Amino acid sequence: MNVKDVIAGLGALAQEHRLAAFRELVQQGPDGLPAGVLAERLGLAPATLSFHLSQLSNAGLVASRRQGRLIIYSVDVGRFQALLGFLTENCCQGNADLCQPRPGVRAGGCAPTGD
């Protein structure tokens, strides 16, 4: 993933409604949700949600597919994993073993050293 794509992804997520929509879609997994159901769950007008979903889609984080009369949105898991990979590729000075979640350490945080 190049820096331009990372900036687009992070920029798309840097808004309250888009972040909420993305998180809801992450929870749904590959099945996704119809746009109307997502709008209802988030308490957003359909037109407002459509705008936000287009921003996430333009950043490559969300995909859509037609199912009959419905448009189903889901997270592009590969793209999301690439974004996370870019952000964590140098975690803990490149020692990936230290970046694994451990008891008593917040997920994604480096394990304490020494002491």
mmCIF file with all atom_site columns, C-alpha atoms in Angstrom:
data_model
loop_
_atom_site.group_PDB
_atom_site.id
_atom_site.type_symbol
_atom_site.label_atom_id
_atom_site.label_alt_id
_atom_site.label_comp_id
_atom_site.label_asym_id
_atom_site.label_entity_id
_atom_site.label_seq_id
_atom_site.pdbx_PDB_ins_code
_atom_site.Cartn_x
_atom_site.Cartn_y
_atom_site.Cartn_z
_atom_site.occupancy
_atom_site.B_iso_or_equiv
_atom_site.pdbx_formal_charge
_atom_site.auth_seq_id
_atom_site.auth_comp_id
_atom_site.auth_asym_id
_atom_site.auth_atom_id
_atom_site.pdbx_PDB_model_num
ATOM 1   C CA . MET A 1 1   ? 0.000   0.000   0.000  1.00 0.00 ? 1   MET A CA 1
ATOM 2   C CA . ASN A 1 2   ? 1.419   3.365   -0.937 1.00 0.00 ? 2   ASN A CA 1
ATOM 3   C CA . VAL A 1 3   ? 1.356   6.502   1.187  1.00 0.00 ? 3   VAL A CA 1
ATOM 4   C CA . LYS A 1 4   ? -1.305  8.160   -0.983 1.00 0.00 ? 4   LYS A CA 1
ATOM 5   C CA . ASP A 1 5   ? -3.686  5.215   -0.398 1.00 0.00 ? 5   ASP A CA 1
ATOM 6   C CA . VAL A 1 6   ? -2.975  5.255   3.347  1.00 0.00 ? 6   VAL A CA 1
ATOM 7   C CA . ILE A 1 7   ? -3.722  8.969   3.570  1.00 0.00 ? 7   ILE A CA 1
ATOM 8   C CA . ALA A 1 8   ? -6.968  8.473   1.617  1.00 0.00 ? 8   ALA A CA 1
ATOM 9   C CA . GLY A 1 9   ? -8.007  5.620   3.925  1.00 0.00 ? 9   GLY A CA 1
ATOM 10  C CA . LEU A 1 10  ? -7.197  7.464   7.109  1.00 0.00 ? 10  LEU A CA 1
ATOM 11  C CA . GLY A 1 11  ? -8.840  10.621  5.788  1.00 0.00 ? 11  GLY A CA 1
ATOM 12  C CA . ALA A 1 12  ? -12.015 8.711   4.983  1.00 0.00 ? 12  ALA A CA 1
ATOM 13  C CA . LEU A 1 13  ? -12.106 7.296   8.510  1.00 0.00 ? 13  LEU A CA 1
ATOM 14  C CA . ALA A 1 14  ? -11.406 10.667  10.129 1.00 0.00 ? 14  ALA A CA 1
ATOM 15  C CA . GLN A 1 15  ? -15.068 11.642  10.382 1.00 0.00 ? 15  GLN A CA 1
ATOM 16  C CA . GLU A 1 16  ? -17.558 10.536  13.032 1.00 0.00 ? 16  GLU A CA 1
ATOM 17  C CA . HIS A 1 17  ? -20.306 9.114   10.784 1.00 0.00 ? 17  HIS A CA 1
ATOM 18  C CA . ARG A 1 18  ? -17.898 7.404   8.397  1.00 0.00 ? 18  ARG A CA 1
ATOM 19  C CA . LEU A 1 19  ? -16.013 5.829   11.283 1.00 0.00 ? 19  LEU A CA 1
ATOM 20  C CA . ALA A 1 20  ? -19.291 4.622   12.807 1.00 0.00 ? 20  ALA A CA 1
ATOM 21  C CA . ALA A 1 21  ? -20.424 3.166   9.468  1.00 0.00 ? 21  ALA A CA 1
ATOM 22  C CA . PHE A 1 22  ? -17.076 1.463   8.943  1.00 0.00 ? 22  PHE A CA 1
ATOM 23  C CA . ARG A 1 23  ? -17.107 -0.042  12.427 1.00 0.00 ? 23  ARG A CA 1
ATOM 24  C CA . GLU A 1 24  ? -20.647 -1.327  11.957 1.00 0.00 ? 24  GLU A CA 1
ATOM 25  C CA . LEU A 1 25  ? -19.659 -2.914  8.646  1.00 0.00 ? 25  LEU A CA 1
ATOM 26  C CA . VAL A 1 26  ? -16.558 -4.487  10.207 1.00 0.00 ? 26  VAL A CA 1
ATOM 27  C CA . GLN A 1 27  ? -18.833 -6.156  12.765 1.00 0.00 ? 27  GLN A CA 1
ATOM 28  C CA . GLN A 1 28  ? -21.023 -7.569  9.990  1.00 0.00 ? 28  GLN A CA 1
ATOM 29  C CA . GLY A 1 29  ? -18.136 -9.257  8.211  1.00 0.00 ? 29  GLY A CA 1
ATOM 30  C CA . PRO A 1 30  ? -18.234 -10.161 4.521  1.00 0.00 ? 30  PRO A CA 1
ATOM 31  C CA . ASP A 1 31  ? -22.043 -10.365 4.396  1.00 0.00 ? 31  ASP A CA 1
ATOM 32  C CA . GLY A 1 32  ? -22.287 -6.620  4.964  1.00 0.00 ? 32  GLY A CA 1
ATOM 33  C CA . LEU A 1 33  ? -25.511 -4.695  5.368  1.00 0.00 ? 33  LEU A CA 1
ATOM 34  C CA . PRO A 1 34  ? -28.090 -3.106  3.090  1.00 0.00 ? 34  PRO A CA 1
ATOM 35  C CA . ALA A 1 35  ? -27.693 0.665   2.956  1.00 0.00 ? 35  ALA A CA 1
ATOM 36  C CA . GLY A 1 36  ? -31.142 1.240   4.469  1.00 0.00 ? 36  GLY A CA 1
ATOM 37  C CA . VAL A 1 37  ? -30.440 -0.985  7.461  1.00 0.00 ? 37  VAL A CA 1
ATOM 38  C CA . LEU A 1 38  ? -27.087 0.708   8.019  1.00 0.00 ? 38  LEU A CA 1
ATOM 39  C CA . ALA A 1 39  ? -28.716 4.163   7.849  1.00 0.00 ? 39  ALA A CA 1
ATOM 40  C CA . GLU A 1 40  ? -31.325 3.087   10.382 1.00 0.00 ? 40  GLU A CA 1
ATOM 41  C CA . ARG A 1 41  ? -28.758 1.638   12.790 1.00 0.00 ? 41  ARG A CA 1
ATOM 42  C CA . LEU A 1 42  ? -26.678 4.803   12.645 1.00 0.00 ? 42  LEU A CA 1
ATOM 43  C CA . GLY A 1 43  ? -29.650 7.162   12.779 1.00 0.00 ? 43  GLY A CA 1
ATOM 44  C CA . LEU A 1 44  ? -28.642 8.866   9.527  1.00 0.00 ? 44  LEU A CA 1
ATOM 45  C CA . ALA A 1 45  ? -30.718 10.029  6.596  1.00 0.00 ? 45  ALA A CA 1
ATOM 46  C CA . PRO A 1 46  ? -30.144 7.781   3.572  1.00 0.00 ? 46  PRO A CA 1
ATOM 47  C CA . ALA A 1 47  ? -28.690 10.638  1.515  1.00 0.00 ? 47  ALA A CA 1
ATOM 48  C CA . THR A 1 48  ? -26.256 11.497  4.302  1.00 0.00 ? 48  THR A CA 1
ATOM 49  C CA . LEU A 1 49  ? -25.156 7.892   4.648  1.00 0.00 ? 49  LEU A CA 1
ATOM 50  C CA . SER A 1 50  ? -24.772 7.609   0.877  1.00 0.00 ? 50  SER A CA 1
ATOM 51  C CA . PHE A 1 51  ? -22.350 10.542  0.909  1.00 0.00 ? 51  PHE A CA 1
ATOM 52  C CA . HIS A 1 52  ? -20.283 8.983   3.676  1.00 0.00 ? 52  HIS A CA 1
ATOM 53  C CA . LEU A 1 53  ? -20.272 5.532   2.087  1.00 0.00 ? 53  LEU A CA 1
ATOM 54  C CA . SER A 1 54  ? -19.050 7.037   -1.180 1.00 0.00 ? 54  SER A CA 1
ATOM 55  C CA . GLN A 1 55  ? -16.115 8.567   0.692  1.00 0.00 ? 55  GLN A CA 1
ATOM 56  C CA . LEU A 1 56  ? -15.254 5.182   2.222  1.00 0.00 ? 56  LEU A CA 1
ATOM 57  C CA . SER A 1 57  ? -15.697 3.518   -1.155 1.00 0.00 ? 57  SER A CA 1
ATOM 58  C CA . ASN A 1 58  ? -13.470 6.062   -2.915 1.00 0.00 ? 58  ASN A CA 1
ATOM 59  C CA . ALA A 1 59  ? -10.769 5.263   -0.356 1.00 0.00 ? 59  ALA A CA 1
ATOM 60  C CA . GLY A 1 60  ? -11.172 1.578   -1.165 1.00 0.00 ? 60  GLY A CA 1
ATOM 61  C CA . LEU A 1 61  ? -12.260 0.605   2.345  1.00 0.00 ? 61  LEU A CA 1
ATOM 62  C CA . VAL A 1 62  ? -15.862 -0.301  1.503  1.00 0.00 ? 62  VAL A CA 1
ATOM 63  C CA . ALA A 1 63  ? -17.286 -2.265  -1.405 1.00 0.00 ? 63  ALA A CA 1
ATOM 64  C CA . SER A 1 64  ? -20.868 -2.428  -2.609 1.00 0.00 ? 64  SER A CA 1
ATOM 65  C CA . ARG A 1 65  ? -22.852 -5.026  -4.491 1.00 0.00 ? 65  ARG A CA 1
ATOM 66  C CA . ARG A 1 66  ? -26.384 -5.127  -5.784 1.00 0.00 ? 66  ARG A CA 1
ATOM 67  C CA . GLN A 1 67  ? -28.689 -7.798  -4.431 1.00 0.00 ? 67  GLN A CA 1
ATOM 68  C CA . GLY A 1 68  ? -32.045 -7.407  -6.135 1.00 0.00 ? 68  GLY A CA 1
ATOM 69  C CA . ARG A 1 69  ? -33.215 -3.892  -5.299 1.00 0.00 ? 69  ARG A CA 1
ATOM 70  C CA . LEU A 1 70  ? -30.808 -3.534  -2.367 1.00 0.00 ? 70  LEU A CA 1
ATOM 71  C CA . ILE A 1 71  ? -27.272 -2.244  -2.311 1.00 0.00 ? 71  ILE A CA 1
ATOM 72  C CA . ILE A 1 72  ? -25.210 -4.182  0.198  1.00 0.00 ? 72  ILE A CA 1
ATOM 73  C CA . TYR A 1 73  ? -22.115 -2.559  1.664  1.00 0.00 ? 73  TYR A CA 1
ATOM 74  C CA . SER A 1 74  ? -19.238 -4.441  3.242  1.00 0.00 ? 74  SER A CA 1
ATOM 75  C CA . VAL A 1 75  ? -15.684 -3.737  4.315  1.00 0.00 ? 75  VAL A CA 1
ATOM 76  C CA . ASP A 1 76  ? -12.947 -4.551  1.824  1.00 0.00 ? 76  ASP A CA 1
ATOM 77  C CA . VAL A 1 77  ? -11.057 -6.708  4.292  1.00 0.00 ? 77  VAL A CA 1
ATOM 78  C CA . GLY A 1 78  ? -7.937  -6.985  2.145  1.00 0.00 ? 78  GLY A CA 1
ATOM 79  C CA . ARG A 1 79  ? -7.641  -3.232  1.813  1.00 0.00 ? 79  ARG A CA 1
ATOM 80  C CA . PHE A 1 80  ? -8.301  -2.750  5.531  1.00 0.00 ? 80  PHE A CA 1
ATOM 81  C CA . GLN A 1 81  ? -5.628  -5.316  6.415  1.00 0.00 ? 81  GLN A CA 1
ATOM 82  C CA . ALA A 1 82  ? -3.192  -3.587  4.059  1.00 0.00 ? 82  ALA A CA 1
ATOM 83  C CA . LEU A 1 83  ? -3.859  -0.284  5.841  1.00 0.00 ? 83  LEU A CA 1
ATOM 84  C CA . LEU A 1 84  ? -3.294  -1.887  9.241  1.00 0.00 ? 84  LEU A CA 1
ATOM 85  C CA . GLY A 1 85  ? -0.182  -3.605  7.939  1.00 0.00 ? 85  GLY A CA 1
ATOM 86  C CA . PHE A 1 86  ? 1.229   -0.308  6.714  1.00 0.00 ? 86  PHE A CA 1
ATOM 87  C CA . LEU A 1 87  ? 0.592   1.300   10.098 1.00 0.00 ? 87  LEU A CA 1
ATOM 88  C CA . THR A 1 88  ? 2.173   -1.524  12.071 1.00 0.00 ? 88  THR A CA 1
ATOM 89  C CA . GLU A 1 89  ? 4.950   -2.743  9.771  1.00 0.00 ? 89  GLU A CA 1
ATOM 90  C CA . ASN A 1 90  ? 7.647   -1.188  11.937 1.00 0.00 ? 90  ASN A CA 1
ATOM 91  C CA . CYS A 1 91  ? 5.955   -1.883  15.255 1.00 0.00 ? 91  CYS A CA 1
ATOM 92  C CA . CYS A 1 92  ? 8.334   -2.397  18.156 1.00 0.00 ? 92  CYS A CA 1
ATOM 93  C CA . GLN A 1 93  ? 11.358  -1.671  15.974 1.00 0.00 ? 93  GLN A CA 1
ATOM 94  C CA . GLY A 1 94  ? 10.456  -4.426  13.526 1.00 0.00 ? 94  GLY A CA 1
ATOM 95  C CA . ASN A 1 95  ? 10.176  -7.184  16.140 1.00 0.00 ? 95  ASN A CA 1
ATOM 96  C CA . ALA A 1 96  ? 6.700   -8.512  15.316 1.00 0.00 ? 96  ALA A CA 1
ATOM 97  C CA . ASP A 1 97  ? 6.724   -10.904 18.280 1.00 0.00 ? 97  ASP A CA 1
ATOM 98  C CA . LEU A 1 98  ? 6.696   -7.949  20.671 1.00 0.00 ? 98  LEU A CA 1
ATOM 99  C CA . CYS A 1 99  ? 3.621   -6.489  18.955 1.00 0.00 ? 99  CYS A CA 1
ATOM 100 C CA . GLN A 1 100 ? 1.326   -9.436  19.626 1.00 0.00 ? 100 GLN A CA 1
ATOM 101 C CA . PRO A 1 101 ? -1.376  -8.867  22.253 1.00 0.00 ? 101 PRO A CA 1
ATOM 102 C CA . ARG A 1 102 ? -0.330  -10.205 25.647 1.00 0.00 ? 102 ARG A CA 1
ATOM 103 C CA . PRO A 1 103 ? -2.103  -10.438 28.981 1.00 0.00 ? 103 PRO A CA 1
ATOM 104 C CA . GLY A 1 104 ? -1.975  -7.076  30.714 1.00 0.00 ? 104 GLY A CA 1
ATOM 105 C CA . VAL A 1 105 ? -0.926  -5.208  27.546 1.00 0.00 ? 105 VAL A CA 1
ATOM 106 C CA . ARG A 1 106 ? -3.372  -3.326  25.363 1.00 0.00 ? 106 ARG A CA 1
ATOM 107 C CA . ALA A 1 107 ? -3.976  -4.918  21.962 1.00 0.00 ? 107 ALA A CA 1
ATOM 108 C CA . GLY A 1 108 ? -1.538  -3.571  19.399 1.00 0.00 ? 108 GLY A CA 1
ATOM 109 C CA . GLY A 1 109 ? 0.736   -2.117  22.044 1.00 0.00 ? 109 GLY A CA 1
ATOM 110 C CA . CYS A 1 110 ? 4.330   -3.062  22.366 1.00 0.00 ? 110 CYS A CA 1
ATOM 111 C CA . ALA A 1 111 ? 5.132   -5.400  25.207 1.00 0.00 ? 111 ALA A CA 1
ATOM 112 C CA . PRO A 1 112 ? 7.042   -3.815  28.078 1.00 0.00 ? 112 PRO A CA 1
ATOM 113 C CA . THR A 1 113 ? 10.766  -4.342  27.966 1.00 0.00 ? 113 THR A CA 1
ATOM 114 C CA . GLY A 1 114 ? 13.078  -4.901  30.897 1.00 0.00 ? 114 GLY A CA 1
ATOM 115 C CA . ASP A 1 115 ? 12.214  -4.743  34.607 1.00 0.00 ? 115 ASP A CA 1
#
